[in-house]
mmCIF file of C-alpha atoms in Angstrom:
data_model
loop_
_atom_site.group_PDB
_atom_site.id
_atom_site.type_symbol
_atom_site.label_atom_id
_atom_site.label_comp_id
_atom_site.label_asym_id
_atom_site.label_seq_id
_atom_site.Cartn_x
_atom_site.Cartn_y
_atom_site.Cartn_z
ATOM 1 C CA MET A 9 -34.551 7.618 2.393
ATOM 2 C CA ASN A 10 -34.211 7.461 6.176
ATOM 3 C CA HIS A 11 -33.300 10.896 7.526
ATOM 4 C CA ASP A 12 -30.465 9.453 9.660
ATOM 5 C CA LEU A 13 -28.789 8.133 6.546
ATOM 6 C CA ALA A 14 -29.292 11.174 4.371
ATOM 7 C CA MET A 15 -26.242 13.184 3.381
ATOM 8 C CA THR A 16 -26.174 16.914 3.974
ATOM 9 C CA ALA A 17 -27.246 19.159 1.103
ATOM 10 C CA GLU A 18 -23.712 20.475 0.819
ATOM 11 C CA THR A 19 -22.276 16.995 0.457
ATOM 12 C CA LEU A 20 -24.872 15.973 -2.113
ATOM 13 C CA ALA A 21 -24.019 19.044 -4.152
ATOM 14 C CA GLU A 22 -20.362 18.167 -4.014
ATOM 15 C CA LEU A 23 -21.062 14.588 -5.066
ATOM 16 C CA ASP A 24 -23.010 15.889 -8.069
ATOM 17 C CA ALA A 25 -20.178 18.224 -9.107
ATOM 18 C CA PRO A 26 -18.291 15.580 -11.128
ATOM 19 C CA GLN A 27 -21.442 15.193 -13.234
ATOM 20 C CA ARG A 28 -21.202 18.871 -14.178
ATOM 21 C CA GLY A 29 -17.524 19.038 -14.977
ATOM 22 C CA SER A 30 -14.265 17.199 -15.184
ATOM 23 C CA GLU A 31 -12.989 15.470 -12.057
ATOM 24 C CA TRP A 32 -9.458 15.895 -13.323
ATOM 25 C CA ARG A 33 -9.837 19.646 -13.733
ATOM 26 C CA GLN A 34 -11.439 20.095 -10.319
ATOM 27 C CA HIS A 35 -9.368 17.729 -8.208
ATOM 28 C CA TRP A 36 -5.906 17.438 -9.801
ATOM 29 C CA PRO A 37 -4.295 19.076 -6.710
ATOM 30 C CA MET A 38 -5.648 16.192 -4.607
ATOM 31 C CA LEU A 39 -4.069 13.723 -7.003
ATOM 32 C CA LEU A 40 -0.734 15.563 -6.792
ATOM 33 C CA VAL A 41 -0.771 15.432 -2.982
ATOM 34 C CA ALA A 42 -1.785 11.772 -2.925
ATOM 35 C CA THR A 43 1.040 10.879 -5.328
ATOM 36 C CA ALA A 44 3.556 12.723 -3.155
ATOM 37 C CA GLY A 45 2.075 11.000 -0.104
ATOM 38 C CA MET A 46 2.437 7.571 -1.687
ATOM 39 C CA MET A 47 6.054 8.392 -2.499
ATOM 40 C CA LEU A 48 6.620 9.517 1.080
ATOM 41 C CA CYS A 49 5.360 6.111 2.304
ATOM 42 C CA THR A 50 8.389 4.450 0.695
ATOM 43 C CA VAL A 51 11.159 6.639 2.136
ATOM 44 C CA HIS A 52 12.064 4.377 5.066
ATOM 45 C CA VAL A 53 12.006 1.265 2.862
ATOM 46 C CA TYR A 54 14.081 2.524 -0.068
ATOM 47 C CA THR A 55 16.705 4.220 2.119
ATOM 48 C CA LEU A 56 17.396 1.054 4.116
ATOM 49 C CA GLY A 57 19.176 -0.914 1.400
ATOM 50 C CA VAL A 58 21.579 1.971 0.773
ATOM 51 C CA MET A 59 22.253 2.298 4.506
ATOM 52 C CA VAL A 60 23.364 -1.334 4.923
ATOM 53 C CA ALA A 61 27.058 -0.822 4.134
ATOM 54 C CA PRO A 62 27.515 2.275 6.377
ATOM 55 C CA LEU A 63 25.728 0.562 9.272
ATOM 56 C CA GLU A 64 27.839 -2.584 8.855
ATOM 57 C CA ARG A 65 31.021 -0.525 8.897
ATOM 58 C CA GLU A 66 30.097 1.568 11.934
ATOM 59 C CA PHE A 67 28.401 -0.980 14.168
ATOM 60 C CA GLY A 68 29.459 -4.375 12.790
ATOM 61 C CA TRP A 69 25.833 -5.495 12.648
ATOM 62 C CA SER A 70 24.719 -8.474 10.606
ATOM 63 C CA ARG A 71 22.289 -7.933 7.765
ATOM 64 C CA THR A 72 19.690 -9.891 9.704
ATOM 65 C CA GLN A 73 19.932 -7.306 12.482
ATOM 66 C CA ILE A 74 19.742 -4.417 10.029
ATOM 67 C CA PHE A 75 16.756 -5.858 8.168
ATOM 68 C CA SER A 76 14.888 -6.555 11.397
ATOM 69 C CA GLY A 77 13.395 -3.097 10.855
ATOM 70 C CA PRO A 78 10.880 -4.210 8.194
ATOM 71 C CA LEU A 79 9.808 -7.138 10.395
ATOM 72 C CA ILE A 80 8.992 -4.658 13.177
ATOM 73 C CA LEU A 81 7.107 -2.659 10.556
ATOM 74 C CA ALA A 82 5.098 -5.743 9.608
ATOM 75 C CA LEU A 83 4.180 -6.681 13.178
ATOM 76 C CA THR A 84 3.220 -3.109 14.052
ATOM 77 C CA GLY A 85 1.160 -2.718 10.896
ATOM 78 C CA LEU A 86 -0.882 -5.841 11.633
ATOM 79 C CA PHE A 87 -2.237 -4.420 14.891
ATOM 80 C CA VAL A 88 -2.095 -0.641 14.441
ATOM 81 C CA THR A 89 -3.222 -0.094 10.829
ATOM 82 C CA PRO A 90 -6.911 -0.964 11.476
ATOM 83 C CA MET A 91 -6.969 1.472 14.415
ATOM 84 C CA ILE A 92 -5.509 4.282 12.305
ATOM 85 C CA GLY A 93 -8.052 3.403 9.624
ATOM 86 C CA SER A 94 -10.827 3.987 12.144
ATOM 87 C CA LEU A 95 -9.190 7.291 13.047
ATOM 88 C CA VAL A 96 -9.314 8.290 9.362
ATOM 89 C CA ASP A 97 -13.063 7.583 9.394
ATOM 90 C CA ARG A 98 -13.538 9.530 12.609
ATOM 91 C CA ILE A 99 -11.562 12.738 12.007
ATOM 92 C CA GLY A 100 -10.897 12.537 8.261
ATOM 93 C CA PRO A 101 -7.805 11.828 6.119
ATOM 94 C CA ARG A 102 -6.783 15.500 6.038
ATOM 95 C CA ARG A 103 -6.342 15.768 9.797
ATOM 96 C CA VAL A 104 -4.592 12.391 9.999
ATOM 97 C CA GLY A 105 -2.278 13.416 7.158
ATOM 98 C CA LEU A 106 -1.466 16.765 8.782
ATOM 99 C CA ILE A 107 -0.405 14.879 11.904
ATOM 100 C CA GLY A 108 1.208 11.910 10.211
ATOM 101 C CA VAL A 109 3.390 13.601 7.580
ATOM 102 C CA PRO A 110 5.514 15.771 9.910
ATOM 103 C CA VAL A 111 5.682 13.022 12.547
ATOM 104 C CA PHE A 112 6.890 10.527 9.946
ATOM 105 C CA CYS A 113 9.516 12.910 8.559
ATOM 106 C CA CYS A 114 10.823 13.451 12.088
ATOM 107 C CA SER A 115 10.901 9.694 12.724
ATOM 108 C CA VAL A 116 13.056 9.166 9.610
ATOM 109 C CA ALA A 117 15.464 11.829 10.847
ATOM 110 C CA LEU A 118 15.548 10.126 14.257
ATOM 111 C CA LEU A 119 17.084 7.008 12.667
ATOM 112 C CA SER A 120 20.290 9.038 12.663
ATOM 113 C CA THR A 121 20.461 8.645 16.467
ATOM 114 C CA ALA A 122 20.976 4.859 16.394
ATOM 115 C CA THR A 123 23.701 3.572 18.688
ATOM 116 C CA ALA A 124 25.817 0.410 18.601
ATOM 117 C CA SER A 125 23.079 -1.458 20.481
ATOM 118 C CA PRO A 126 20.697 -3.213 18.091
ATOM 119 C CA ALA A 127 17.947 -2.484 20.613
ATOM 120 C CA SER A 128 18.188 1.224 19.780
ATOM 121 C CA TRP A 129 17.670 0.375 16.109
ATOM 122 C CA TRP A 130 14.599 -1.690 16.925
ATOM 123 C CA VAL A 131 13.077 1.060 19.068
ATOM 124 C CA LEU A 132 13.650 3.637 16.334
ATOM 125 C CA TRP A 133 12.057 1.376 13.746
ATOM 126 C CA PHE A 134 9.058 0.895 16.011
ATOM 127 C CA VAL A 135 8.638 4.687 16.054
ATOM 128 C CA VAL A 136 9.003 4.791 12.252
ATOM 129 C CA SER A 137 6.436 1.998 11.956
ATOM 130 C CA LEU A 138 3.829 3.888 13.961
ATOM 131 C CA ALA A 139 4.483 7.144 12.110
ATOM 132 C CA SER A 140 4.402 5.516 8.665
ATOM 133 C CA ILE A 141 0.892 4.198 9.272
ATOM 134 C CA LEU A 142 -0.299 7.742 10.031
ATOM 135 C CA CYS A 143 0.642 8.768 6.487
ATOM 136 C CA GLY A 144 0.128 5.410 4.789
ATOM 137 C CA PRO A 145 -1.765 4.568 1.586
ATOM 138 C CA MET A 146 -5.182 4.431 3.276
ATOM 139 C CA VAL A 147 -4.943 8.175 4.114
ATOM 140 C CA TRP A 148 -4.377 9.158 0.485
ATOM 141 C CA ALA A 149 -6.770 6.535 -0.892
ATOM 142 C CA ALA A 150 -9.546 7.788 1.400
ATOM 143 C CA GLY A 151 -9.011 11.336 0.162
ATOM 144 C CA LEU A 152 -9.050 10.343 -3.501
ATOM 145 C CA ASN A 153 -12.076 8.092 -3.096
ATOM 146 C CA SER A 154 -14.026 10.986 -1.623
ATOM 147 C CA ARG A 155 -13.380 13.201 -4.667
ATOM 148 C CA PHE A 156 -13.034 10.851 -7.650
ATOM 149 C CA VAL A 157 -16.027 8.781 -8.722
ATOM 150 C CA LYS A 158 -15.991 8.386 -12.502
ATOM 151 C CA ASN A 159 -12.190 8.169 -12.652
ATOM 152 C CA ARG A 160 -11.539 6.605 -9.255
ATOM 153 C CA GLY A 161 -9.601 3.598 -10.520
ATOM 154 C CA LEU A 162 -7.239 5.606 -12.702
ATOM 155 C CA ALA A 163 -6.791 8.267 -10.008
ATOM 156 C CA LEU A 164 -5.754 5.619 -7.478
ATOM 157 C CA ALA A 165 -3.446 4.039 -10.051
ATOM 158 C CA LEU A 166 -1.723 7.339 -10.852
ATOM 159 C CA ALA A 167 -1.278 8.138 -7.164
ATOM 160 C CA LEU A 168 0.202 4.711 -6.481
ATOM 161 C CA CYS A 169 2.791 5.371 -9.182
ATOM 162 C CA GLY A 170 4.332 7.506 -6.442
ATOM 163 C CA THR A 171 5.652 4.308 -4.879
ATOM 164 C CA GLY A 172 7.447 3.527 -8.146
ATOM 165 C CA ALA A 173 8.851 7.042 -8.255
ATOM 166 C CA GLY A 174 10.136 6.489 -4.738
ATOM 167 C CA GLY A 175 11.960 3.368 -5.870
ATOM 168 C CA ALA A 176 13.473 5.264 -8.781
ATOM 169 C CA PHE A 177 14.747 8.345 -6.946
ATOM 170 C CA ILE A 178 15.088 7.728 -3.201
ATOM 171 C CA PRO A 179 17.998 5.203 -3.292
ATOM 172 C CA ALA A 180 20.092 7.446 -5.546
ATOM 173 C CA LEU A 181 19.274 10.519 -3.455
ATOM 174 C CA THR A 182 20.186 8.643 -0.284
ATOM 175 C CA GLU A 183 23.506 7.545 -1.773
ATOM 176 C CA ALA A 184 24.284 11.143 -2.745
ATOM 177 C CA PHE A 185 23.529 12.401 0.774
ATOM 178 C CA ILE A 186 25.669 9.650 2.338
ATOM 179 C CA GLY A 187 28.599 10.559 0.090
ATOM 180 C CA ALA A 188 28.322 14.235 0.934
ATOM 181 C CA LEU A 189 27.250 14.155 4.596
ATOM 182 C CA GLY A 190 27.612 10.669 6.061
ATOM 183 C CA TRP A 191 24.797 8.265 6.916
ATOM 184 C CA ARG A 192 23.574 10.040 10.059
ATOM 185 C CA GLN A 193 23.253 13.435 8.400
ATOM 186 C CA ALA A 194 21.779 11.714 5.343
ATOM 187 C CA TYR A 195 18.820 10.494 7.404
ATOM 188 C CA ILE A 196 18.320 14.021 8.769
ATOM 189 C CA ALA A 197 18.549 15.555 5.282
ATOM 190 C CA ILE A 198 16.046 13.080 3.830
ATOM 191 C CA GLY A 199 13.569 13.679 6.646
ATOM 192 C CA ALA A 200 13.903 17.454 6.291
ATOM 193 C CA LEU A 201 13.573 17.401 2.495
ATOM 194 C CA ALA A 202 10.501 15.176 2.705
ATOM 195 C CA ALA A 203 8.899 17.570 5.194
ATOM 196 C CA VAL A 204 9.656 20.653 3.106
ATOM 197 C CA ILE A 205 7.961 19.084 0.067
ATOM 198 C CA THR A 206 4.991 17.241 1.556
ATOM 199 C CA VAL A 207 3.833 19.297 4.539
ATOM 200 C CA PRO A 208 2.869 22.380 2.432
ATOM 201 C CA LEU A 209 1.163 20.156 -0.135
ATOM 202 C CA VAL A 210 -1.015 18.497 2.495
ATOM 203 C CA LEU A 211 -1.697 21.810 4.235
ATOM 204 C CA PHE A 212 -2.776 23.752 1.165
ATOM 205 C CA ALA A 213 -3.988 21.197 -1.395
ATOM 206 C CA PHE A 214 -5.316 18.096 0.400
ATOM 207 C CA HIS A 215 -9.042 18.766 0.802
ATOM 208 C CA PRO A 216 -11.182 15.606 0.808
ATOM 209 C CA LEU A 217 -14.971 15.768 0.466
ATOM 210 C CA GLY A 218 -16.578 17.500 3.444
ATOM 211 C CA GLN A 219 -14.644 19.682 5.866
ATOM 212 C CA ALA A 220 -11.853 17.119 6.324
ATOM 213 C CA GLY A 221 -13.208 13.948 4.752
ATOM 214 C CA SER A 222 -14.487 12.623 8.067
ATOM 215 C CA VAL A 223 -17.594 10.472 8.297
ATOM 216 C CA LYS A 224 -19.446 13.180 10.224
ATOM 217 C CA ALA A 225 -18.622 15.792 7.579
ATOM 218 C CA MET A 226 -19.719 13.503 4.755
ATOM 219 C CA PHE A 227 -22.802 11.905 6.302
ATOM 220 C CA GLY A 228 -24.076 14.328 8.931
ATOM 221 C CA LYS A 229 -24.281 14.032 12.718
ATOM 222 C CA SER A 230 -25.351 10.381 12.694
ATOM 223 C CA GLY A 231 -22.345 9.374 10.585
ATOM 224 C CA GLY A 232 -20.112 8.469 13.509
ATOM 225 C CA ALA A 233 -22.665 6.215 15.165
ATOM 226 C CA LYS A 234 -23.571 4.523 11.888
ATOM 227 C CA ARG A 235 -19.883 4.141 11.112
ATOM 228 C CA ALA A 236 -19.208 2.331 14.376
ATOM 229 C CA GLN A 237 -22.316 0.152 14.073
ATOM 230 C CA GLY A 238 -21.734 -0.698 10.430
ATOM 231 C CA GLY A 239 -17.980 -1.141 10.714
ATOM 232 C CA ARG A 240 -18.179 -3.817 13.407
ATOM 233 C CA SER A 241 -20.653 -5.926 11.440
ATOM 234 C CA LEU A 242 -18.965 -5.402 8.066
ATOM 235 C CA TYR A 243 -15.793 -7.067 9.351
ATOM 236 C CA PHE A 244 -17.755 -10.331 9.463
ATOM 237 C CA GLN A 245 -19.754 -9.868 6.290
ATOM 238 C CA THR A 246 -19.108 -12.673 3.816
ATOM 239 C CA ARG A 247 -18.088 -10.306 1.029
ATOM 240 C CA TYR A 248 -15.546 -8.521 3.215
ATOM 241 C CA VAL A 249 -14.030 -11.789 4.446
ATOM 242 C CA LYS A 250 -13.732 -12.928 0.823
ATOM 243 C CA LEU A 251 -12.027 -9.687 -0.212
ATOM 244 C CA ALA A 252 -9.591 -9.698 2.712
ATOM 245 C CA LEU A 253 -8.757 -13.384 2.260
ATOM 246 C CA ALA A 254 -8.280 -12.930 -1.495
ATOM 247 C CA MET A 255 -5.793 -10.086 -0.942
ATOM 248 C CA LEU A 256 -3.921 -12.080 1.707
ATOM 249 C CA LEU A 257 -3.727 -15.214 -0.477
ATOM 250 C CA PHE A 258 -2.410 -13.112 -3.331
ATOM 251 C CA GLY A 259 0.125 -11.117 -1.339
ATOM 252 C CA PHE A 260 1.745 -13.765 0.843
ATOM 253 C CA PRO A 261 3.517 -15.964 -1.758
ATOM 254 C CA VAL A 262 3.971 -13.115 -4.273
ATOM 255 C CA SER A 263 5.966 -10.929 -1.895
ATOM 256 C CA GLY A 264 8.228 -13.875 -1.094
ATOM 257 C CA VAL A 265 8.945 -14.377 -4.799
ATOM 258 C CA ILE A 266 9.508 -10.669 -5.491
ATOM 259 C CA VAL A 267 11.948 -10.057 -2.637
ATOM 260 C CA ASN A 268 13.890 -13.220 -3.533
ATOM 261 C CA SER A 269 13.672 -12.707 -7.300
ATOM 262 C CA VAL A 270 17.433 -12.228 -7.754
ATOM 263 C CA PRO A 271 18.385 -15.345 -5.712
ATOM 264 C CA ILE A 272 15.739 -17.360 -7.593
ATOM 265 C CA LEU A 273 17.333 -16.492 -10.934
ATOM 266 C CA SER A 274 20.861 -16.898 -9.576
ATOM 267 C CA SER A 275 19.984 -20.445 -8.519
ATOM 268 C CA ASN A 276 18.988 -21.083 -12.168
ATOM 269 C CA GLY A 277 22.369 -20.082 -13.577
ATOM 270 C CA PHE A 278 21.975 -16.338 -14.118
ATOM 271 C CA THR A 279 24.766 -14.000 -13.073
ATOM 272 C CA GLN A 280 24.066 -11.533 -10.275
ATOM 273 C CA ALA A 281 24.035 -8.612 -12.712
ATOM 274 C CA SER A 282 21.686 -10.230 -15.229
ATOM 275 C CA ALA A 283 19.391 -11.475 -12.441
ATOM 276 C CA ALA A 284 19.135 -7.954 -11.014
ATOM 277 C CA ALA A 285 18.394 -6.524 -14.453
ATOM 278 C CA LEU A 286 15.663 -9.080 -15.113
ATOM 279 C CA ALA A 287 14.157 -8.512 -11.656
ATOM 280 C CA GLY A 288 13.730 -4.869 -12.645
ATOM 281 C CA VAL A 289 11.127 -6.026 -15.175
ATOM 282 C CA ILE A 290 8.767 -6.477 -12.208
ATOM 283 C CA GLY A 291 8.816 -2.717 -11.654
ATOM 284 C CA ILE A 292 8.091 -1.994 -15.308
ATOM 285 C CA GLY A 293 5.203 -4.469 -15.269
ATOM 286 C CA ALA A 294 3.870 -2.923 -12.054
ATOM 287 C CA ILE A 295 3.690 0.549 -13.611
ATOM 288 C CA ILE A 296 1.942 -0.797 -16.714
ATOM 289 C CA GLY A 297 -0.421 -2.898 -14.614
ATOM 290 C CA ARG A 298 -1.226 0.036 -12.356
ATOM 291 C CA LEU A 299 -2.189 2.350 -15.211
ATOM 292 C CA VAL A 300 -3.976 -0.206 -17.382
ATOM 293 C CA GLY A 301 -5.673 -1.774 -14.373
ATOM 294 C CA GLY A 302 -6.855 1.602 -13.094
ATOM 295 C CA TYR A 303 -8.289 2.438 -16.513
ATOM 296 C CA LEU A 304 -10.138 -0.889 -16.699
ATOM 297 C CA LEU A 305 -11.498 -0.632 -13.147
ATOM 298 C CA ASP A 306 -13.399 2.502 -14.173
ATOM 299 C CA ARG A 307 -14.899 0.920 -17.278
ATOM 300 C CA LEU A 308 -15.444 -2.796 -16.639
ATOM 301 C CA ASN A 309 -16.642 -4.986 -13.792
ATOM 302 C CA ALA A 310 -14.050 -4.133 -11.142
ATOM 303 C CA SER A 311 -14.190 -7.413 -9.214
ATOM 304 C CA LYS A 312 -13.704 -9.453 -12.406
ATOM 305 C CA VAL A 313 -10.819 -7.242 -13.583
ATOM 306 C CA THR A 314 -9.147 -7.746 -10.197
ATOM 307 C CA ALA A 315 -9.882 -11.484 -10.217
ATOM 308 C CA VAL A 316 -8.103 -11.937 -13.540
ATOM 309 C CA ALA A 317 -5.169 -9.822 -12.336
ATOM 310 C CA VAL A 318 -4.616 -11.755 -9.108
ATOM 311 C CA MET A 319 -4.630 -15.053 -11.034
ATOM 312 C CA LEU A 320 -1.664 -13.969 -13.159
ATOM 313 C CA PRO A 321 0.977 -15.040 -10.578
ATOM 314 C CA ALA A 322 -0.087 -18.636 -11.274
ATOM 315 C CA VAL A 323 1.337 -18.159 -14.772
ATOM 316 C CA SER A 324 4.515 -16.620 -13.345
ATOM 317 C CA GLY A 325 4.880 -19.449 -10.864
ATOM 318 C CA LEU A 326 4.594 -22.108 -13.572
ATOM 319 C CA LEU A 327 7.134 -20.309 -15.766
ATOM 320 C CA LEU A 328 9.606 -20.079 -12.866
ATOM 321 C CA LEU A 329 8.996 -23.710 -11.912
ATOM 322 C CA SER A 330 9.940 -24.735 -15.448
ATOM 323 C CA GLY A 331 13.493 -23.668 -14.595
ATOM 324 C CA PRO A 332 13.906 -20.334 -16.412
ATOM 325 C CA THR A 333 17.295 -20.682 -18.079
ATOM 326 C CA SER A 334 16.569 -18.104 -20.775
ATOM 327 C CA PRO A 335 16.143 -14.334 -20.226
ATOM 328 C CA VAL A 336 12.941 -14.443 -22.291
ATOM 329 C CA THR A 337 11.247 -16.940 -19.969
ATOM 330 C CA ALA A 338 12.428 -15.173 -16.826
ATOM 331 C CA GLY A 339 11.479 -11.766 -18.214
ATOM 332 C CA ALA A 340 8.015 -12.998 -19.175
ATOM 333 C CA ALA A 341 7.469 -14.479 -15.694
ATOM 334 C CA PHE A 342 8.451 -11.251 -13.970
ATOM 335 C CA MET A 343 6.530 -9.036 -16.384
ATOM 336 C CA VAL A 344 3.317 -10.995 -15.696
ATOM 337 C CA LEU A 345 4.034 -10.851 -11.961
ATOM 338 C CA GLY A 346 4.541 -7.083 -12.166
ATOM 339 C CA LEU A 347 1.251 -6.604 -14.041
ATOM 340 C CA ALA A 348 -0.583 -8.400 -11.235
ATOM 341 C CA VAL A 349 1.152 -6.515 -8.431
ATOM 342 C CA GLY A 350 0.518 -3.198 -10.152
ATOM 343 C CA THR A 351 -3.217 -3.800 -10.296
ATOM 344 C CA GLU A 352 -3.700 -5.300 -6.838
ATOM 345 C CA LEU A 353 -3.233 -2.408 -4.377
ATOM 346 C CA ASP A 354 -5.382 0.207 -6.117
ATOM 347 C CA ALA A 355 -7.958 -2.485 -6.909
ATOM 348 C CA CYS A 356 -8.170 -3.309 -3.212
ATOM 349 C CA ALA A 357 -8.918 0.337 -2.358
ATOM 350 C CA TYR A 358 -11.375 0.575 -5.260
ATOM 351 C CA LEU A 359 -13.310 -2.569 -4.299
ATOM 352 C CA THR A 360 -13.453 -1.606 -0.614
ATOM 353 C CA ALA A 361 -15.124 1.695 -1.521
ATOM 354 C CA GLN A 362 -17.350 0.144 -4.189
ATOM 355 C CA TYR A 363 -18.729 -2.662 -2.032
ATOM 356 C CA PHE A 364 -18.715 -1.081 1.432
ATOM 357 C CA GLY A 365 -18.815 2.666 0.791
ATOM 358 C CA MET A 366 -16.904 5.515 2.388
ATOM 359 C CA ARG A 367 -18.578 5.449 5.810
ATOM 360 C CA ASN A 368 -16.228 2.716 7.079
ATOM 361 C CA PHE A 369 -13.548 2.912 4.397
ATOM 362 C CA GLY A 370 -10.610 3.699 6.694
ATOM 363 C CA ALA A 371 -11.312 0.880 9.135
ATOM 364 C CA LEU A 372 -12.072 -1.727 6.469
ATOM 365 C CA TYR A 373 -9.226 -0.822 4.115
ATOM 366 C CA GLY A 374 -6.921 -0.411 7.115
ATOM 367 C CA MET A 375 -7.589 -3.974 8.246
ATOM 368 C CA ILE A 376 -6.719 -5.344 4.813
ATOM 369 C CA MET A 377 -3.609 -3.146 4.622
ATOM 370 C CA GLY A 378 -2.527 -4.399 8.044
ATOM 371 C CA LEU A 379 -2.781 -7.989 6.850
ATOM 372 C CA LEU A 380 -0.855 -7.143 3.665
ATOM 373 C CA VAL A 381 1.912 -5.307 5.523
ATOM 374 C CA PHE A 382 2.280 -8.254 7.886
ATOM 375 C CA SER A 383 2.358 -10.816 5.079
ATOM 376 C CA ASN A 384 4.802 -8.730 3.045
ATOM 377 C CA GLY A 385 7.168 -8.608 6.005
ATOM 378 C CA LEU A 386 6.837 -12.261 6.955
ATOM 379 C CA SER A 387 6.728 -13.949 3.547
ATOM 380 C CA PRO A 388 10.319 -13.129 2.456
ATOM 381 C CA LEU A 389 11.644 -14.491 5.761
ATOM 382 C CA ILE A 390 9.687 -17.722 5.306
ATOM 383 C CA ALA A 391 10.930 -18.050 1.719
ATOM 384 C CA SER A 392 14.517 -17.569 2.888
ATOM 385 C CA PHE A 393 13.986 -20.084 5.713
ATOM 386 C CA ILE A 394 12.650 -22.658 3.232
ATOM 387 C CA TYR A 395 15.701 -22.120 1.034
ATOM 388 C CA ASP A 396 18.066 -22.506 4.003
ATOM 389 C CA LYS A 397 16.411 -25.802 4.943
ATOM 390 C CA MET A 398 15.698 -27.256 1.490
ATOM 391 C CA GLY A 399 18.168 -25.490 -0.791
ATOM 392 C CA SER A 400 15.378 -24.461 -3.156
ATOM 393 C CA TYR A 401 12.743 -21.774 -3.679
ATOM 394 C CA MET A 402 10.427 -24.214 -5.454
ATOM 395 C CA PRO A 403 7.982 -24.634 -2.513
ATOM 396 C CA ILE A 404 7.183 -20.908 -2.425
ATOM 397 C CA MET A 405 6.711 -20.889 -6.206
ATOM 398 C CA TRP A 406 4.448 -23.924 -6.032
ATOM 399 C CA ALA A 407 2.436 -22.168 -3.311
ATOM 400 C CA SER A 408 1.904 -19.142 -5.549
ATOM 401 C CA VAL A 409 -0.101 -21.191 -8.082
ATOM 402 C CA PRO A 410 -3.029 -22.410 -5.933
ATOM 403 C CA CYS A 411 -2.993 -19.219 -3.849
ATOM 404 C CA ALA A 412 -3.385 -17.060 -6.967
ATOM 405 C CA LEU A 413 -6.151 -19.234 -8.396
ATOM 406 C CA LEU A 414 -8.080 -19.343 -5.110
ATOM 407 C CA SER A 415 -7.688 -15.579 -4.715
ATOM 408 C CA GLY A 416 -9.221 -15.040 -8.138
ATOM 409 C CA LEU A 417 -12.116 -17.407 -7.447
ATOM 410 C CA LEU A 418 -12.935 -15.538 -4.231
ATOM 411 C CA LEU A 419 -13.082 -12.244 -6.135
ATOM 412 C CA PHE A 420 -15.214 -13.732 -8.908
ATOM 413 C CA SER A 421 -17.701 -14.773 -6.211
ATOM 414 C CA LEU A 422 -18.184 -11.239 -4.823
ATOM 415 C CA GLY A 423 -21.153 -10.628 -7.080
ATOM 416 C CA LYS A 424 -22.669 -7.301 -8.045
ATOM 417 C CA PRO A 425 -21.776 -4.382 -5.739
ATOM 418 C CA PRO A 426 -24.615 -2.564 -3.940
ATOM 419 C CA ALA A 427 -26.004 0.505 -5.679
ATOM 420 C CA SER A 428 -25.625 2.669 -2.534
ATOM 421 C CA PRO A 429 -23.235 0.979 -0.086
ATOM 422 C CA ASP A 430 -23.265 3.942 2.318
ATOM 423 C CA ALA A 431 -27.036 4.131 2.489
ATOM 424 C CA ASP A 432 -27.567 0.739 4.095
ATOM 425 C CA PRO A 433 -24.923 -0.243 6.642
ATOM 426 C CA VAL A 434 -25.330 -3.794 7.813
#
């Protein structure tokens, strides 16, 4: 092997360690931190819905003005996430996490300083957007990928269950803080509590492979140069374009359906309460899909497992297009949709590492995450615009069918992953 591409002896020994013992026994603290980090990523999202009523009362803002925050998040993520991904490659996920976690917690607390001017709200959300990327999923995924090899898929799946835990606990916690302290102090309390829990975890238990998980630590002195050289060319490699396009085709229509799931059912005769209850099936399906998908990624052909998963929304779309007037049909459509969504995000991280290695993981995964964040912010607005103009969500559901099928075909065409993706940067 070329000396410039050879890993250090220390790194090779660490890579061989899982062969001598259990990854779970050795690296469970990393999994705990990554799960907490994934939960932290959702704080600003899951607090917003609970904050709507207090903000309306105090400032008289419209809901469009209040929910402009996620759109700012989407636009920022599109351009900044790839750059932060490169930073993860350069200095390692540990150092990025140690910076990002406290900065993000402070940015959440700063939302308490909003004034009656919507511009102040937009500026604060821009700060939150930047900070959230510094402690986003690619930081925790990079750390896990560096430690878990045999059980990588399941480890990523378990960590990503932190987002589901965030959805389960953060809204109720936010409501309790608002009732006791008011909305401004609630934002401060949430930011402080998040910092107290996550900062010590990252400081004492988040130790990716190598000194900090950086490319130089993992691949020696030439790692940075090879990372830059390989990263630029990998962006245009056919396999990477296929993977990125497949994730974008999957995410764009699906996020529009998920966010508008309650209105979709309401337009088919369901009451608001029953529509909300049925929409919750998506979350249950996502948890099941995450765990089962992670298990299968470790044991079967990962690209084919992901291809089948991303095609499932075609089934959901057809069920919803049939006019779901029964809870069984609607529940089945949303369960299938949840299974697909649960598999997709950890599969994306898994496939990026499997096909392109860890040398450029942050930059490559960051680019895909930026596209997903942008599409997830834009798609619900487009779906709502279509409904306002046409009085129906059917176009977005029709779009989900070919998009899901094409996404799956792109993943099926990836072929066999390279035996040593880090040893031969393009």
